[in-house]
Amino acid sequence: MNFLSHYYFDKNESDSYKVLGAVLPDLLKNANKNWKLFPEKTSEKLYHNSELKALITGWKKHLAVDKIFHNTSSFFYHQHELKNHFTTILAGTPIKPFFVGHVGYELCLDHLLLKYKTIDINRFYKHLKSIDYKAIEEFLRINDIVETDIFLKYYSSFVKEAYLGTYIKPESISYALKRICMRVWATPLSDYKKEEMTKVISSYISLLDENFMFIFDEIEALLINE
């Protein structure tokens, strides 16, 4: 799931460090795709204060949510359907339709959460703004990431730009998909292909619109048993 969908499961959380922990795996991946962290395997004794304990709690929740989500019938169905829609558009490019279908479905869910105000995005960013960078640095160093300045620079920009709110527009989703693809494949999508992707996304959002909360309800019910 993407940032806002993960935040849905912490929308009533008061601990900002738990909120950050639940989106930290994706933030780190965006900051440097070569970083490989497994904080959940690190001795819990190293997370010696309330901030670090909250970060690892949020991190583990992220893993639990993604594990459930990626094994639901809804995920398999919708990423496959979107893959089929994107296959023709992406013909002639090295970009894998499966990848775009996967990420595209996740971004559509974020869009719908914004559309129906199911989450408070301002509250989300308020949580992230309140974080003490020293806690992030210590968490990263515990997990053998010494280039903490790289992440903190990215994190500061992420919070300042607050671009997740733009996902309310389907064209912003296709733009985000284009940027995400460029991290993996050097060949950028043409403006025409991006416009065609926007059409697919707009159409698919309409299809998801009526029952999109089903996936969140399903995950929430299964999380209780984790």
mmCIF file of C-alpha atoms in Angstrom:
data_model
loop_
_atom_site.group_PDB
_atom_site.id
_atom_site.type_symbol
_atom_site.label_atom_id
_atom_site.label_comp_id
_atom_site.label_asym_id
_atom_site.label_seq_id
_atom_site.Cartn_x
_atom_site.Cartn_y
_atom_site.Cartn_z
ATOM 1 C CA MET A 1 0.000 0.000 0.000
ATOM 2 C CA ASN A 2 1.037 3.587 -0.482
ATOM 3 C CA PHE A 3 1.565 6.287 2.155
ATOM 4 C CA LEU A 4 -2.010 7.454 2.670
ATOM 5 C CA SER A 5 -3.456 3.955 2.659
ATOM 6 C CA HIS A 6 -0.991 2.971 5.376
ATOM 7 C CA TYR A 7 -1.938 6.090 7.306
ATOM 8 C CA TYR A 8 -5.606 5.055 7.162
ATOM 9 C CA PHE A 9 -4.849 2.382 9.774
ATOM 10 C CA ASP A 10 -3.291 5.021 12.050
ATOM 11 C CA LYS A 11 -5.721 7.856 11.365
ATOM 12 C CA ASN A 12 -6.696 7.983 15.048
ATOM 13 C CA GLU A 13 -3.174 7.440 16.370
ATOM 14 C CA SER A 14 -1.842 10.140 18.702
ATOM 15 C CA ASP A 15 1.793 8.980 18.701
ATOM 16 C CA SER A 16 3.559 10.679 15.793
ATOM 17 C CA TYR A 17 6.444 8.210 15.932
ATOM 18 C CA LYS A 18 4.107 5.271 15.341
ATOM 19 C CA VAL A 19 2.639 7.150 12.367
ATOM 20 C CA LEU A 20 6.112 7.766 10.951
ATOM 21 C CA GLY A 21 7.162 4.174 11.595
ATOM 22 C CA ALA A 22 4.210 2.914 9.558
ATOM 23 C CA VAL A 23 5.343 4.836 6.454
ATOM 24 C CA LEU A 24 9.099 4.751 7.094
ATOM 25 C CA PRO A 25 9.827 1.646 4.959
ATOM 26 C CA ASP A 26 8.533 3.413 1.837
ATOM 27 C CA LEU A 27 10.204 6.709 2.726
ATOM 28 C CA LEU A 28 13.550 4.947 3.014
ATOM 29 C CA LYS A 29 13.011 3.113 -0.262
ATOM 30 C CA ASN A 30 12.328 6.419 -2.001
ATOM 31 C CA ALA A 31 15.352 8.102 -0.438
ATOM 32 C CA ASN A 32 17.743 5.353 -1.533
ATOM 33 C CA LYS A 33 16.543 2.231 -3.312
ATOM 34 C CA ASN A 34 19.778 0.415 -2.421
ATOM 35 C CA TRP A 35 19.252 0.574 1.334
ATOM 36 C CA LYS A 36 18.204 -2.760 2.801
ATOM 37 C CA LEU A 37 16.857 -2.532 6.340
ATOM 38 C CA PHE A 38 15.347 -5.223 8.533
ATOM 39 C CA PRO A 39 14.682 -3.398 11.830
ATOM 40 C CA GLU A 40 12.150 -6.042 12.822
ATOM 41 C CA LYS A 41 15.059 -8.514 13.085
ATOM 42 C CA THR A 42 17.172 -6.224 15.267
ATOM 43 C CA SER A 43 17.253 -6.845 19.011
ATOM 44 C CA GLU A 44 14.420 -4.946 20.640
ATOM 45 C CA LYS A 45 16.820 -3.947 23.426
ATOM 46 C CA LEU A 46 18.405 -1.454 21.016
ATOM 47 C CA TYR A 47 15.128 0.466 20.776
ATOM 48 C CA HIS A 48 15.663 1.828 24.242
ATOM 49 C CA ASN A 49 13.372 4.872 24.429
ATOM 50 C CA SER A 50 9.722 5.635 23.711
ATOM 51 C CA GLU A 51 10.419 7.221 20.306
ATOM 52 C CA LEU A 52 12.452 4.266 19.029
ATOM 53 C CA LYS A 53 9.937 1.768 20.410
ATOM 54 C CA ALA A 54 7.121 3.628 18.653
ATOM 55 C CA LEU A 55 9.063 3.710 15.371
ATOM 56 C CA ILE A 56 9.642 -0.049 15.389
ATOM 57 C CA THR A 57 6.004 -0.648 16.365
ATOM 58 C CA GLY A 58 4.890 1.396 13.357
ATOM 59 C CA TRP A 59 7.420 -0.363 11.118
ATOM 60 C CA LYS A 60 6.067 -3.788 12.096
ATOM 61 C CA LYS A 61 2.523 -2.594 11.462
ATOM 62 C CA HIS A 62 3.554 -1.519 7.952
ATOM 63 C CA LEU A 63 4.884 -5.016 7.276
ATOM 64 C CA ALA A 64 1.714 -6.612 8.640
ATOM 65 C CA VAL A 65 -0.565 -4.408 6.516
ATOM 66 C CA ASP A 66 1.413 -5.046 3.333
ATOM 67 C CA LYS A 67 1.521 -8.790 3.966
ATOM 68 C CA ILE A 68 -2.257 -8.917 4.288
ATOM 69 C CA PHE A 69 -2.915 -6.522 1.404
ATOM 70 C CA HIS A 70 -0.686 -8.333 -1.077
ATOM 71 C CA ASN A 71 -2.457 -11.608 -0.344
ATOM 72 C CA THR A 72 -6.035 -10.383 -0.734
ATOM 73 C CA SER A 73 -8.165 -11.390 -3.693
ATOM 74 C CA SER A 74 -8.913 -7.684 -4.255
ATOM 75 C CA PHE A 75 -5.240 -6.894 -4.788
ATOM 76 C CA PHE A 76 -4.690 -9.802 -7.175
ATOM 77 C CA TYR A 77 -7.800 -8.931 -9.157
ATOM 78 C CA HIS A 78 -7.331 -5.174 -9.484
ATOM 79 C CA GLN A 79 -3.606 -5.157 -10.172
ATOM 80 C CA HIS A 80 -4.235 -7.771 -12.889
ATOM 81 C CA GLU A 81 -7.059 -5.741 -14.431
ATOM 82 C CA LEU A 82 -4.965 -2.573 -14.441
ATOM 83 C CA LYS A 83 -2.022 -4.492 -15.863
ATOM 84 C CA ASN A 84 -4.211 -5.517 -18.796
ATOM 85 C CA HIS A 85 -5.327 -1.911 -19.330
ATOM 86 C CA PHE A 86 -1.742 -0.660 -19.279
ATOM 87 C CA THR A 87 -0.254 -3.375 -21.508
ATOM 88 C CA THR A 88 -1.151 -1.685 -24.806
ATOM 89 C CA ILE A 89 -0.109 1.761 -23.570
ATOM 90 C CA LEU A 90 3.289 0.507 -22.414
ATOM 91 C CA ALA A 91 4.012 -1.483 -25.582
ATOM 92 C CA GLY A 92 7.414 -0.542 -26.964
ATOM 93 C CA THR A 93 8.778 0.456 -23.559
ATOM 94 C CA PRO A 94 10.790 -1.624 -21.071
ATOM 95 C CA ILE A 95 8.254 -0.814 -18.335
ATOM 96 C CA LYS A 96 6.465 -3.845 -16.910
ATOM 97 C CA PRO A 97 2.643 -3.514 -16.977
ATOM 98 C CA PHE A 98 2.469 -5.736 -13.878
ATOM 99 C CA PHE A 99 4.522 -3.192 -11.925
ATOM 100 C CA VAL A 100 2.396 -0.252 -13.074
ATOM 101 C CA GLY A 101 -0.803 -2.167 -12.334
ATOM 102 C CA HIS A 102 0.413 -2.897 -8.812
ATOM 103 C CA VAL A 103 1.464 0.665 -7.987
ATOM 104 C CA GLY A 104 -1.449 2.167 -9.914
ATOM 105 C CA TYR A 105 -4.010 0.312 -7.811
ATOM 106 C CA GLU A 106 -2.339 1.514 -4.620
ATOM 107 C CA LEU A 107 -2.375 5.133 -5.809
ATOM 108 C CA CYS A 108 -6.038 4.859 -6.818
ATOM 109 C CA LEU A 109 -6.837 3.831 -3.246
ATOM 110 C CA ASP A 110 -4.971 6.880 -1.921
ATOM 111 C CA HIS A 111 -6.984 9.070 -4.290
ATOM 112 C CA LEU A 112 -10.277 7.676 -3.028
ATOM 113 C CA LEU A 113 -9.301 8.177 0.611
ATOM 114 C CA LEU A 114 -8.663 11.838 -0.218
ATOM 115 C CA LYS A 115 -11.816 12.193 -2.305
ATOM 116 C CA TYR A 116 -14.073 10.998 0.492
ATOM 117 C CA LYS A 117 -12.009 12.667 3.243
ATOM 118 C CA THR A 118 -11.638 9.300 4.939
ATOM 119 C CA ILE A 119 -8.312 10.532 6.276
ATOM 120 C CA ASP A 120 -7.127 13.971 7.358
ATOM 121 C CA ILE A 121 -4.023 14.621 5.271
ATOM 122 C CA ASN A 122 -3.183 17.758 7.233
ATOM 123 C CA ARG A 123 -3.095 15.700 10.421
ATOM 124 C CA PHE A 124 -0.793 13.205 8.679
ATOM 125 C CA TYR A 125 1.707 15.903 7.758
ATOM 126 C CA LYS A 126 1.396 17.489 11.202
ATOM 127 C CA HIS A 127 2.561 14.185 12.686
ATOM 128 C CA LEU A 128 5.571 14.079 10.368
ATOM 129 C CA LYS A 129 6.500 17.701 11.067
ATOM 130 C CA SER A 130 6.581 17.067 14.818
ATOM 131 C CA ILE A 131 9.284 14.390 14.645
ATOM 132 C CA ASP A 132 12.671 14.987 16.286
ATOM 133 C CA TYR A 133 15.310 14.233 13.646
ATOM 134 C CA LYS A 134 17.625 12.848 16.338
ATOM 135 C CA ALA A 135 15.224 9.927 16.818
ATOM 136 C CA ILE A 136 15.297 9.172 13.083
ATOM 137 C CA GLU A 137 19.097 9.349 13.026
ATOM 138 C CA GLU A 138 19.409 6.952 15.945
ATOM 139 C CA PHE A 139 16.918 4.516 14.404
ATOM 140 C CA LEU A 140 18.878 4.522 11.142
ATOM 141 C CA ARG A 141 22.252 4.078 12.833
ATOM 142 C CA ILE A 142 20.933 1.157 14.878
ATOM 143 C CA ASN A 143 20.137 -0.423 11.508
ATOM 144 C CA ASP A 144 23.548 0.342 9.970
ATOM 145 C CA ILE A 145 22.549 3.345 7.867
ATOM 146 C CA VAL A 146 25.308 5.888 8.434
ATOM 147 C CA GLU A 147 24.382 8.339 5.657
ATOM 148 C CA THR A 148 21.566 9.769 7.728
ATOM 149 C CA ASP A 149 21.938 13.195 6.106
ATOM 150 C CA ILE A 150 20.727 11.743 2.787
ATOM 151 C CA PHE A 151 17.522 10.504 4.343
ATOM 152 C CA LEU A 152 16.900 13.607 6.431
ATOM 153 C CA LYS A 153 17.284 15.808 3.359
ATOM 154 C CA TYR A 154 14.727 13.670 1.512
ATOM 155 C CA TYR A 155 12.409 13.567 4.533
ATOM 156 C CA SER A 156 12.503 17.344 4.942
ATOM 157 C CA SER A 157 11.621 17.788 1.263
ATOM 158 C CA PHE A 158 8.841 15.177 1.452
ATOM 159 C CA VAL A 159 7.203 16.963 4.377
ATOM 160 C CA LYS A 160 7.666 20.439 2.909
ATOM 161 C CA GLU A 161 6.292 19.592 -0.551
ATOM 162 C CA ALA A 162 3.302 17.667 0.843
ATOM 163 C CA TYR A 163 2.680 16.339 -2.665
ATOM 164 C CA LEU A 164 0.433 13.463 -1.558
ATOM 165 C CA GLY A 165 -2.485 15.878 -1.551
ATOM 166 C CA THR A 166 -2.173 16.209 -5.330
ATOM 167 C CA TYR A 167 -3.371 12.604 -5.691
ATOM 168 C CA ILE A 168 -6.877 14.016 -5.607
ATOM 169 C CA LYS A 169 -6.291 14.610 -9.356
ATOM 170 C CA PRO A 170 -6.015 11.536 -11.629
ATOM 171 C CA GLU A 171 -3.385 13.297 -13.761
ATOM 172 C CA SER A 172 -1.193 13.584 -10.673
ATOM 173 C CA ILE A 173 -1.406 9.824 -10.233
ATOM 174 C CA SER A 174 -0.173 9.193 -13.777
ATOM 175 C CA TYR A 175 2.601 11.747 -13.188
ATOM 176 C CA ALA A 176 3.579 9.904 -10.005
ATOM 177 C CA LEU A 177 3.584 6.597 -11.897
ATOM 178 C CA LYS A 178 5.848 8.132 -14.532
ATOM 179 C CA ARG A 179 8.288 9.330 -11.859
ATOM 180 C CA ILE A 180 8.229 5.982 -10.058
ATOM 181 C CA CYS A 181 8.934 4.137 -13.314
ATOM 182 C CA MET A 182 11.895 6.429 -13.997
ATOM 183 C CA ARG A 183 13.539 5.179 -10.803
ATOM 184 C CA VAL A 184 13.547 1.671 -12.256
ATOM 185 C CA TRP A 185 13.741 2.242 -16.015
ATOM 186 C CA ALA A 186 15.762 5.083 -17.538
ATOM 187 C CA THR A 187 13.410 5.529 -20.506
ATOM 188 C CA PRO A 188 10.745 8.116 -19.603
ATOM 189 C CA LEU A 189 7.144 7.825 -20.750
ATOM 190 C CA SER A 190 6.024 10.205 -23.472
ATOM 191 C CA ASP A 191 3.396 12.836 -22.707
ATOM 192 C CA TYR A 192 0.975 10.938 -24.942
ATOM 193 C CA LYS A 193 1.419 7.699 -22.994
ATOM 194 C CA LYS A 194 1.022 9.595 -19.722
ATOM 195 C CA GLU A 195 -2.250 11.082 -20.985
ATOM 196 C CA GLU A 196 -3.468 7.619 -21.966
ATOM 197 C CA MET A 197 -2.569 6.358 -18.504
ATOM 198 C CA THR A 198 -4.584 9.200 -16.979
ATOM 199 C CA LYS A 199 -7.624 8.059 -18.959
ATOM 200 C CA VAL A 200 -7.217 4.505 -17.660
ATOM 201 C CA ILE A 201 -6.768 5.706 -14.088
ATOM 202 C CA SER A 202 -9.810 8.000 -14.235
ATOM 203 C CA SER A 203 -11.941 5.191 -15.599
ATOM 204 C CA TYR A 204 -10.675 2.688 -13.042
ATOM 205 C CA ILE A 205 -11.233 5.062 -10.144
ATOM 206 C CA SER A 206 -14.880 5.271 -11.197
ATOM 207 C CA LEU A 207 -15.048 1.486 -11.153
ATOM 208 C CA LEU A 208 -13.483 1.278 -7.678
ATOM 209 C CA ASP A 209 -15.457 4.186 -6.275
ATOM 210 C CA GLU A 210 -18.490 2.392 -4.881
ATOM 211 C CA ASN A 211 -16.836 -0.395 -2.894
ATOM 212 C CA PHE A 212 -13.226 0.699 -2.390
ATOM 213 C CA MET A 213 -13.511 0.638 1.427
ATOM 214 C CA PHE A 214 -13.985 -3.130 1.346
ATOM 215 C CA ILE A 215 -10.228 -3.709 1.148
ATOM 216 C CA PHE A 216 -9.566 -1.466 4.157
ATOM 217 C CA ASP A 217 -12.273 -3.162 6.207
ATOM 218 C CA GLU A 218 -10.874 -6.568 5.286
ATOM 219 C CA ILE A 219 -7.329 -5.637 6.303
ATOM 220 C CA GLU A 220 -8.486 -3.972 9.515
ATOM 221 C CA ALA A 221 -10.357 -7.119 10.545
ATOM 222 C CA LEU A 222 -7.331 -9.314 9.838
ATOM 223 C CA LEU A 223 -4.933 -6.976 11.657
ATOM 224 C CA ILE A 224 -6.782 -7.677 14.890
ATOM 225 C CA ASN A 225 -5.628 -11.291 14.667
ATOM 226 C CA GLU A 226 -1.991 -10.422 13.901
#
